[in-house]
CSV table of C-alpha atoms and ligand atoms in Angstrom, one decimal:
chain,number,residue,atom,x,y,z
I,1,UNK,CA,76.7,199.0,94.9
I,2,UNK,CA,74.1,196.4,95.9
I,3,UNK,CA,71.7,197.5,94.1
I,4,UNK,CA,73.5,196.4,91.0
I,5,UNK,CA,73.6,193.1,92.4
I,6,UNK,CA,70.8,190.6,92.6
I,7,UNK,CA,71.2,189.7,96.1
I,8,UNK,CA,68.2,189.8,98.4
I,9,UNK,CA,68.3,193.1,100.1
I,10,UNK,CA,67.0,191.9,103.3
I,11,UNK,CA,69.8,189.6,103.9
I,12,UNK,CA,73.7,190.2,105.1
I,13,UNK,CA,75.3,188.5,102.7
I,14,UNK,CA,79.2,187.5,103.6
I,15,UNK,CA,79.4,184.6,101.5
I,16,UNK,CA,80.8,185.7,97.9
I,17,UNK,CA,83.4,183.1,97.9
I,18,UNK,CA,81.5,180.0,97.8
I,19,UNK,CA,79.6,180.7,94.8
I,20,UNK,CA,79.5,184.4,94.1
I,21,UNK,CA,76.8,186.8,93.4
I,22,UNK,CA,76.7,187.9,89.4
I,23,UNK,CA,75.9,191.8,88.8
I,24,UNK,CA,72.5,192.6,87.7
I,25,UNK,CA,74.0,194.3,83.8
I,26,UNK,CA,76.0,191.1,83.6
I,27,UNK,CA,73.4,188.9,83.9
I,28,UNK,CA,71.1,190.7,81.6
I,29,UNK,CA,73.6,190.2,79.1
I,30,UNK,CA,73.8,186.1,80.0
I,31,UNK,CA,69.9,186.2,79.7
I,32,UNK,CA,70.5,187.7,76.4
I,33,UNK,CA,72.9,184.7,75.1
I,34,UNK,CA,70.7,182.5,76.1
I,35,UNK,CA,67.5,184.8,74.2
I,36,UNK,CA,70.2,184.3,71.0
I,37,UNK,CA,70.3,180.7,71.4
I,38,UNK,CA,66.4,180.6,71.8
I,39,UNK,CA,66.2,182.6,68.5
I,40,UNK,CA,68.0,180.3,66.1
I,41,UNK,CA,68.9,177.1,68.0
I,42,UNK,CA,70.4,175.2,65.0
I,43,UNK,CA,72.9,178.4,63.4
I,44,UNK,CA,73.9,179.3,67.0
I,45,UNK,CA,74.8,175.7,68.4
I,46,UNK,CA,76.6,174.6,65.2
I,47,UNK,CA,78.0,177.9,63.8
I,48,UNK,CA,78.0,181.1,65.9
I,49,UNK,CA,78.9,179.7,68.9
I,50,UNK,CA,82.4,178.9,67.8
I,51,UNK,CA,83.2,182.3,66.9
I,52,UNK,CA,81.6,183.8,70.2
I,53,UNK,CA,83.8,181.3,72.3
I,54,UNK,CA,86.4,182.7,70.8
I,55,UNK,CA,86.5,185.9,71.9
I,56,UNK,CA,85.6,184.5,75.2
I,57,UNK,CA,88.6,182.7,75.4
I,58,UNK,CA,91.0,185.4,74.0
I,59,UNK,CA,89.3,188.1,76.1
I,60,UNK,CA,90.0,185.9,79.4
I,61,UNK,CA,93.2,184.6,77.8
I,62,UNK,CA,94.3,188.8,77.8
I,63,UNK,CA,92.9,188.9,81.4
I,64,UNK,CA,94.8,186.0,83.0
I,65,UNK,CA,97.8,186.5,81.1
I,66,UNK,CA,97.8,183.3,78.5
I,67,UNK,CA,96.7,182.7,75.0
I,68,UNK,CA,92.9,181.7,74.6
I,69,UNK,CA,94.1,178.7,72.6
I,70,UNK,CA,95.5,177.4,76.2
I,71,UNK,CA,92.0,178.0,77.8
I,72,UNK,CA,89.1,174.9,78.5
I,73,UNK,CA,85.6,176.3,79.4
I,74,UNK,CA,84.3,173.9,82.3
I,75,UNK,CA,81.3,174.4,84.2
I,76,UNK,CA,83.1,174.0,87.7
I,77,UNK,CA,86.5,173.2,88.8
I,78,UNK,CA,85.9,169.8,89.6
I,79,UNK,CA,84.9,169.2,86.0
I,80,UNK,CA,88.3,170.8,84.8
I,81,UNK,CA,90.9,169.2,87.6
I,82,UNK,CA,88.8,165.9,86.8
I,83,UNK,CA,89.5,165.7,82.9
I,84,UNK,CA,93.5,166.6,84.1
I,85,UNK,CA,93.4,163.5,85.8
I,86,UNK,CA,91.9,161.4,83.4
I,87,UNK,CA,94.5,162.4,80.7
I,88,UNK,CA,97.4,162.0,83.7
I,89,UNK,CA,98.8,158.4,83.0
I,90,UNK,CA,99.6,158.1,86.5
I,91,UNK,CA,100.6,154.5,88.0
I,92,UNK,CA,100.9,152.8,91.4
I,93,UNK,CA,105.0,154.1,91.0
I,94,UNK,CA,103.5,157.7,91.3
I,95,UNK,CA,102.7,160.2,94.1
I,96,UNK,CA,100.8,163.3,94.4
I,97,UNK,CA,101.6,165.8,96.9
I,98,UNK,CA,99.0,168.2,98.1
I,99,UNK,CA,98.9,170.1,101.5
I,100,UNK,CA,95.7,169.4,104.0
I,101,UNK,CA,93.8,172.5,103.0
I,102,UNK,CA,92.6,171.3,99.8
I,103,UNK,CA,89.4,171.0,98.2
I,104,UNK,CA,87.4,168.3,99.8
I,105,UNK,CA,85.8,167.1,96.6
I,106,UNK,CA,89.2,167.6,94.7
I,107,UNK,CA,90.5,165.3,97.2
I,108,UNK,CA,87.8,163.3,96.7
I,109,UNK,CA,88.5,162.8,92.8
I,110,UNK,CA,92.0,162.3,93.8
I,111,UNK,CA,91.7,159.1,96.0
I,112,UNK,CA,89.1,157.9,93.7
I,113,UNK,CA,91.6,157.9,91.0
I,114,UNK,CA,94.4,156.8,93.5
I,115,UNK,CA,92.3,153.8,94.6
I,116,UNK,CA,91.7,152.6,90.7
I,117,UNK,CA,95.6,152.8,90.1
I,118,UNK,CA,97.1,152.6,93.0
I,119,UNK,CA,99.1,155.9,93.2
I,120,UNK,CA,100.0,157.6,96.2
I,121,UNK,CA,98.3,161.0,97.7
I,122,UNK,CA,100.4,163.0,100.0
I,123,UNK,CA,99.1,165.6,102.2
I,124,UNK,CA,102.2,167.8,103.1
I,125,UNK,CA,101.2,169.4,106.7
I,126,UNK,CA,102.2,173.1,106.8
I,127,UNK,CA,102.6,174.9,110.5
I,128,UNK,CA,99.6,176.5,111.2
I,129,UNK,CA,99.6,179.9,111.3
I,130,UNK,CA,101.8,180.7,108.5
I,131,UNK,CA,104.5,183.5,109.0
I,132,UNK,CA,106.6,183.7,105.6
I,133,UNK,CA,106.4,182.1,102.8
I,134,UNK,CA,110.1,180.8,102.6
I,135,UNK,CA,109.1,179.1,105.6
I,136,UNK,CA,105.8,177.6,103.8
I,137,UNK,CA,107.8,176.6,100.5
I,138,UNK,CA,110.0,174.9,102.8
I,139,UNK,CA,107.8,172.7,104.5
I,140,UNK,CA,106.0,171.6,101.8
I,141,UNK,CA,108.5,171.1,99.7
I,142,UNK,CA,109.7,168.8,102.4
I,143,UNK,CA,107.0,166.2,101.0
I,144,UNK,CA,108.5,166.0,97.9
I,145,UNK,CA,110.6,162.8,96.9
I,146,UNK,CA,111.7,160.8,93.9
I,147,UNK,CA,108.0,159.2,93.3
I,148,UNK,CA,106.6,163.0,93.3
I,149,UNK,CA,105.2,163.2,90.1
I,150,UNK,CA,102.3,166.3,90.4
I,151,UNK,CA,102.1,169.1,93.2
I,152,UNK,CA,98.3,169.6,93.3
I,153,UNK,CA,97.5,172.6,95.0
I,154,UNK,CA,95.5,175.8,96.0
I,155,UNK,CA,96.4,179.3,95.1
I,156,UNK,CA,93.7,180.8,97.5
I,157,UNK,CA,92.2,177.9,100.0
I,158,UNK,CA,88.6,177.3,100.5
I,159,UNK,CA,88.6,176.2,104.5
I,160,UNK,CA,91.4,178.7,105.2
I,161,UNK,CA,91.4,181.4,102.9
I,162,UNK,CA,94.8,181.5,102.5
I,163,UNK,CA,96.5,183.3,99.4
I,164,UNK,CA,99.5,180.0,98.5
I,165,UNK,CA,103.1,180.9,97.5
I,166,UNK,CA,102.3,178.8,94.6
I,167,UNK,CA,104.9,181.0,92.6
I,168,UNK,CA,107.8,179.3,94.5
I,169,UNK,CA,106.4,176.2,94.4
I,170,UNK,CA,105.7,176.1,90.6
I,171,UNK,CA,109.4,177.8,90.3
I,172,UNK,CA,110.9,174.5,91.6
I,173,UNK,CA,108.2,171.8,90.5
I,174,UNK,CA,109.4,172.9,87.0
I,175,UNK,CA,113.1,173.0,87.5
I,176,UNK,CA,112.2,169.2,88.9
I,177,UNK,CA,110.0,167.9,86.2
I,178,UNK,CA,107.1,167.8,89.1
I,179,UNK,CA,103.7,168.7,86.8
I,180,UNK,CA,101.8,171.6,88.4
I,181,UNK,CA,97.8,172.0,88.7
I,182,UNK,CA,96.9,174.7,90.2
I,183,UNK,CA,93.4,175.2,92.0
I,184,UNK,CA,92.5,178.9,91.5
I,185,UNK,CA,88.9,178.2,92.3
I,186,UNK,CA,88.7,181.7,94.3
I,187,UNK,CA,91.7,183.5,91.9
I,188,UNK,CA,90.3,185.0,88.6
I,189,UNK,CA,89.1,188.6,89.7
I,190,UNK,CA,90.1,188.3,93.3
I,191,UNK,CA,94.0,188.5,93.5
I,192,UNK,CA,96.6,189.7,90.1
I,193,UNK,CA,97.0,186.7,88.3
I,194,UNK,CA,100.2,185.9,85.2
I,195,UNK,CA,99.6,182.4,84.4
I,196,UNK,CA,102.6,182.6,81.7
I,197,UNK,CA,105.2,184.3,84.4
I,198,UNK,CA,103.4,181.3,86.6
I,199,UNK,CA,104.9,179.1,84.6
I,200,UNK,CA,102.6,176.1,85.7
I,201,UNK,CA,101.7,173.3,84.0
I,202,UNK,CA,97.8,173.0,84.5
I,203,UNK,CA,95.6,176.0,86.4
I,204,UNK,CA,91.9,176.1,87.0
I,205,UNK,CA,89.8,179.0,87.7
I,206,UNK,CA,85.9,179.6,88.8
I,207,UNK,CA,84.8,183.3,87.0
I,208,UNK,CA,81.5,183.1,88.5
I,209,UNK,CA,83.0,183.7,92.3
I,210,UNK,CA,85.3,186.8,92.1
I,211,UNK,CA,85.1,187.6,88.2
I,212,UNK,CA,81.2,188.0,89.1
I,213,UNK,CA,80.4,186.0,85.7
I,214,UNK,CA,76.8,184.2,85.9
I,215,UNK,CA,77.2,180.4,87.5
I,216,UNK,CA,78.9,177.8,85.4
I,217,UNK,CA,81.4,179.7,83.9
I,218,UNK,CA,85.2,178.4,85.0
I,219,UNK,CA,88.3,177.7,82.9
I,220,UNK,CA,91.1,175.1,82.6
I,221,UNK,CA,94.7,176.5,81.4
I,222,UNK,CA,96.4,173.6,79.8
I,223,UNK,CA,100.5,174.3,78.6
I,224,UNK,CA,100.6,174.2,74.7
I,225,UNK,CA,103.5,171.8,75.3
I,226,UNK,CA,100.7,169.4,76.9
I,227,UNK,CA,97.7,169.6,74.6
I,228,UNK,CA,99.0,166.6,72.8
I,229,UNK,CA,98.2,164.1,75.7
I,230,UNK,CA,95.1,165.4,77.0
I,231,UNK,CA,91.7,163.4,76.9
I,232,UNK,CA,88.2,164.6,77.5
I,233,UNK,CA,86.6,162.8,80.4
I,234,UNK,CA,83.3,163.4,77.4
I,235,UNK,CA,84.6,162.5,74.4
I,236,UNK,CA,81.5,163.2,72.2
I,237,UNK,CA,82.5,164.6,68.4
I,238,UNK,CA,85.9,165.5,68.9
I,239,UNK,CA,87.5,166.1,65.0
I,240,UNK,CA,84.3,164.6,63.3
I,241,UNK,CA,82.3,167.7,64.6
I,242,UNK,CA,81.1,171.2,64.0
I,243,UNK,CA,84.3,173.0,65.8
I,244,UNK,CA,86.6,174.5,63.6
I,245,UNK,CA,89.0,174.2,66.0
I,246,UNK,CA,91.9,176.0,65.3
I,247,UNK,CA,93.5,173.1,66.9
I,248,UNK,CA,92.7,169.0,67.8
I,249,UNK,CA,92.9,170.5,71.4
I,250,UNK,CA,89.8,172.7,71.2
I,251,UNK,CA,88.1,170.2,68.9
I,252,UNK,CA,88.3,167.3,71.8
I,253,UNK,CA,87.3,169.2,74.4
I,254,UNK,CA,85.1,172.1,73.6
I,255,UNK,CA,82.4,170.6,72.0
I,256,UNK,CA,80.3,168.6,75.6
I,257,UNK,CA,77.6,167.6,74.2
I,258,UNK,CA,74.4,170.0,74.0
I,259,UNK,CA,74.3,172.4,77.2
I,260,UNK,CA,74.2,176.1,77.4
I,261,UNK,CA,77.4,177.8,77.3
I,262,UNK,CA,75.9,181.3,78.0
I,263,UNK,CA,77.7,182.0,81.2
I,264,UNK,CA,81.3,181.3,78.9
I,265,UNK,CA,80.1,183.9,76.9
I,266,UNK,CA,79.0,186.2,79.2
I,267,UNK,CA,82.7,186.4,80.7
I,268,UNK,CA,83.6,189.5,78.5
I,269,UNK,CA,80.7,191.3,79.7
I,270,UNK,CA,82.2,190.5,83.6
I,271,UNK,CA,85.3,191.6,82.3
I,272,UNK,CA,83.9,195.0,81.4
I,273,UNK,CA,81.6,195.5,84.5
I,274,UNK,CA,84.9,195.5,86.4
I,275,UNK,CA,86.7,198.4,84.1
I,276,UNK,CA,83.1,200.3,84.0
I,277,UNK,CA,83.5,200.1,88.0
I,278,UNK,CA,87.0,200.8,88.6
I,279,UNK,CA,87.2,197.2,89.9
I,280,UNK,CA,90.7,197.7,91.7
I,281,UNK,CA,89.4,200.8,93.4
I,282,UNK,CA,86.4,198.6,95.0
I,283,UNK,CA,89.0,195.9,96.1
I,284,UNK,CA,91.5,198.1,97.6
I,285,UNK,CA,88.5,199.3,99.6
I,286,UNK,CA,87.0,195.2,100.3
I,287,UNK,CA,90.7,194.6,101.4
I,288,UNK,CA,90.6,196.9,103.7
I,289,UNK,CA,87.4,195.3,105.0
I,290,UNK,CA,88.6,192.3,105.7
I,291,UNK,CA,91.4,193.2,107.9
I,292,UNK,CA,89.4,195.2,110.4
I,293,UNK,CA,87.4,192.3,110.1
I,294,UNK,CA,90.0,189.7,110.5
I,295,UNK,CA,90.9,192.0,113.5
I,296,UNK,CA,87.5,192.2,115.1
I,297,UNK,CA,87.2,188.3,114.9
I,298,UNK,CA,90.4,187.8,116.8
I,299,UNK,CA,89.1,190.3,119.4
I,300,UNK,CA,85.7,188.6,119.8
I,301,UNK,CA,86.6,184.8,119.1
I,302,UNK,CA,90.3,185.1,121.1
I,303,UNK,CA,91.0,181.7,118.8
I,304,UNK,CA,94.9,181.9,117.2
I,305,UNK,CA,94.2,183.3,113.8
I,306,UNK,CA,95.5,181.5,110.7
I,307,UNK,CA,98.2,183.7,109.7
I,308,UNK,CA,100.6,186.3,110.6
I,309,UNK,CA,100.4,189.4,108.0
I,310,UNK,CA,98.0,190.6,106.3
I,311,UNK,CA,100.0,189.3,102.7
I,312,UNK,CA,98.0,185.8,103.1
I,313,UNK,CA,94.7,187.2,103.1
I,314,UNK,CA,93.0,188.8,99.8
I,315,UNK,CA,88.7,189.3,99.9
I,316,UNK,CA,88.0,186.8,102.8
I,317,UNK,CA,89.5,185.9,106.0
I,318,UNK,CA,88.7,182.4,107.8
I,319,UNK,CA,88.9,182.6,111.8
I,320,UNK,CA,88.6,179.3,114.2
I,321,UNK,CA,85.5,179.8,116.7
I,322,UNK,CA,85.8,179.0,120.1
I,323,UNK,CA,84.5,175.4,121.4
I,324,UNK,CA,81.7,177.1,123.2
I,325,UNK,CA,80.0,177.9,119.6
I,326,UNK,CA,77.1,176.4,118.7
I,327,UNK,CA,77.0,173.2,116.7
I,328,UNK,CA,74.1,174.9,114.7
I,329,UNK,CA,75.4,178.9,114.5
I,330,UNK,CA,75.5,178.5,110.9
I,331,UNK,CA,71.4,178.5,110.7
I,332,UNK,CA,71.1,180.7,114.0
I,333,UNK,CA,72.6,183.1,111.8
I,334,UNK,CA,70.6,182.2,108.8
I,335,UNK,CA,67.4,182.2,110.8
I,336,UNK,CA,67.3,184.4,113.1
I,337,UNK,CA,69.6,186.9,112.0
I,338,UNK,CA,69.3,186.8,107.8
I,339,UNK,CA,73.4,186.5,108.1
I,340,UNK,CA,74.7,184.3,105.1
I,341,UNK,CA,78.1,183.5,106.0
I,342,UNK,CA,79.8,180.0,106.1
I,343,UNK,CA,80.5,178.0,109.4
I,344,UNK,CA,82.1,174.8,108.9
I,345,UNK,CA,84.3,172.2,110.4
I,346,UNK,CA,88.5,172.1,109.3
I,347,UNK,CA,90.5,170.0,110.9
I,348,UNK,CA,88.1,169.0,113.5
I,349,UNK,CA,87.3,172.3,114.5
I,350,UNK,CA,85.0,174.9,113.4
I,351,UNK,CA,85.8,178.4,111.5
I,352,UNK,CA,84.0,181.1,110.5
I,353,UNK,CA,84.9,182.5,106.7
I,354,UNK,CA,83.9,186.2,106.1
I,355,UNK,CA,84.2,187.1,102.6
I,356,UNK,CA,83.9,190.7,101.2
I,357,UNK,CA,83.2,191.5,97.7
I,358,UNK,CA,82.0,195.4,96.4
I,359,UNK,CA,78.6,195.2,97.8
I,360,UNK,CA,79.2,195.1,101.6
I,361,UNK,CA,79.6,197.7,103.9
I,362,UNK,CA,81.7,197.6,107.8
I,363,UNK,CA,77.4,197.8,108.7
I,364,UNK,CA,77.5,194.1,107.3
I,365,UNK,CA,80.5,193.1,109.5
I,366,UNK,CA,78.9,195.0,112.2
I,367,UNK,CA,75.5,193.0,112.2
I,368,UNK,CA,77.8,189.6,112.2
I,369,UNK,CA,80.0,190.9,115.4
I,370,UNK,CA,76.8,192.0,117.3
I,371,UNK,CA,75.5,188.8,116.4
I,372,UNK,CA,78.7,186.3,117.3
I,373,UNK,CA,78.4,188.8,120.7
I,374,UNK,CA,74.9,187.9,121.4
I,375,UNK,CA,75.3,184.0,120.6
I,376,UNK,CA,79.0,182.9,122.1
I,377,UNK,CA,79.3,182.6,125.9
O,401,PLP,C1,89.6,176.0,96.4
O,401,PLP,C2,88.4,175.4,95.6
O,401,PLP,N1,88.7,174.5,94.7
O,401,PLP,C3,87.7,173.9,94.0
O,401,PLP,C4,86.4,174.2,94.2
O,401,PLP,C5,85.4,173.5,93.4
O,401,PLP,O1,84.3,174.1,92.9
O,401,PLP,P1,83.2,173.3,92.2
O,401,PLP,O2,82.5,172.5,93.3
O,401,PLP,O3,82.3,174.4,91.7
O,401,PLP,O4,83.8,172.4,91.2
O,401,PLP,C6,86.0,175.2,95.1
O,401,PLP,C7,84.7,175.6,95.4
O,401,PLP,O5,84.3,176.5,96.1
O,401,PLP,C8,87.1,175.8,95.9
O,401,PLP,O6,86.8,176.6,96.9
């Protein structure tokens, strides 16, 4: 299987959730997008393109369980959650209630917008590990009062790499009138995803981590009922452009200003790598993976892990190192042991996150356990 990747042989690579790793057919075929906007830039750009983002968006739309017309291309997440809060007319009477174990940049864009309005942001502590996910929906719905006005938050964390009950969550945020955005960063391709049974109000999604699309290529679901209000952070053409629309929505927003939009089109061809490859076969198996792994970790680190049960956990598992770790491990590992895997800090300590996509082997996890043996005390 890694040959059909692009990855650098030579290296152990155990870092598919930060940015992915795009298979070498699908990337051909976003090399060849790009060769058909090369070949006609005017027709394509002005024309073509329209009709090609299409079925993009109705190929995705059939994957994630919406209509394409609901569905933003965005290069990133941040781009997509960002133009959600710039249509948001939120006020110094409003709050926002995450939990800790959000997106540091998302945050980021939160307070900046917090600090130019004067809203509130709430970060609802959950008890770490989590056990069951009554027990989760409980506590942070414990942060919720009458100023609540959005629940921002993860469906799989980034720190943590924990799968979110966000199906309770958006189950009573709607019943509430509490507007829902959901950061599916790691989702699309990694765990099932419904966004209609979801029933939330805003979801964003990367397809260049788990969908294996090339880099570039993520999505922002936006609830028909909520087209209406929303305002590109870019304004650029909007109606007096070359998108035939169907709707106002898609003319406001699709049309960025000049960039490349291969890697939007090249979803459908992700989309089929996974059927051609029996895709839920090669999970199962990467599942599987990552609980021996998370096991093995406990073992070696003897740190509390996360989470009880497996149920929180899909391709990668996240496991606090002991104090006795080097500062540097991250490029000990890098350097000396061509292990690519992320170490960071969370909450003032540091963690390890393993992530485990079709192309590793237990060898992989084997070469970072002998390592972590060799380098912890
Ligand atoms: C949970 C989560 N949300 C949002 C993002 C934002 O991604 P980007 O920096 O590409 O916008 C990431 C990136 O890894 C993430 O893990």
């Amino acid at each position: 299987m890694k040959n059909q990747f692009l990855i650098d042989p030579d290296i152990t690579f155990l870092n598919h959730g930060s940015f992915g790793a795009c298979p070498r057919a699908v990337f051909e075929e976003y090399q060849n997008w790009q060769r058909r906007l090369e070949f006609q830039p005017g027709k394509f750009m002005t024309h073509d393109v329209y009709q090609y983002l299409k079925v993009a968006r109705d190929d995705l739309g059939q994957f994630l369980g919406c209509s394409g017309d609901d569905l933003l291309f965005f290069p990133n997440p941040t781009t997509a959650v960002s133009n959600v809060i710039n249509s948001l007319q939120l006020t110094e009477a409003d709050e926002v209630l995450m939990t800790e174990h959000e997106y540091g940049a998302l945050v980021r864009s939160w307070k900046a917008s917090a600090e130019r309005v004067g809203l509130t942001i709430r970060q609802q502590t959950v008890s770490i590990p989590v056990t069951t996910r009554e027990k989760f929906v409980e506590e942070f719905w414990s942060g919720v009062n009458k100023k609540t006005r959005v629940i921002f938050i993860s469906h799989i964390t980034s720190s943590t790499a924990l799968i979110f009950p966000v199906e309770e969550i958006c189950t009573l945020a709607h019943e509430s009138g509490i507007i829902t955005i959901i950061d599916g960063a790691h989702v699309p391709g990694h765990i099932p995803l419904d966004i209609s049974s979801l029933n939330c109000d805003f979801y964003t999604g990367a397809c260049h981590k788990w969908l294996c699309a090339p880099k570039g290529s993520s999505f922002l679901y936006v609830k028909a009922t909520h087209h209406e209000w929303m305002r590109p952070l870019v304004v650029s053409w909007g109606e007096e452009g070359d998108d035939p629309g169907p709707t106002q929505f898609l003319k406001n927003f699709q049309w960025q200003g000049t960039r490349d939009m291969s890697a939007f089109l090249t979803i459908p061809a992700a989309l089929r790598f996974r059927e051609e490859n029996h895709w839920s076969d090669v999970q199962a198996n990467c599942q599987k993976l990552v609980e021996k792994t998370a096991d093995h970790l406990k073992k070696l680190l003897k740190t509390t892990p996360l989470f009880h049960g497996f149920q929180w956990l899909g391709q990668m598992v996240s496991h606090p190192l002991p104090g006795s770790a080097p500062s540097d491990l991250k490029l000990i590992l890098w350097n000396d042991h061509k292990i690519e895997v992320p170490v960071f800090e969370w909450q003032d300590q540091q963690f390890i996150r393993v992530s485990i996509q079709g192309y590793n082997t237990w060898a992989d996890v084997e070469k970072l356990i002998y390592a972590l043996e060799t380098l912890l005390p």
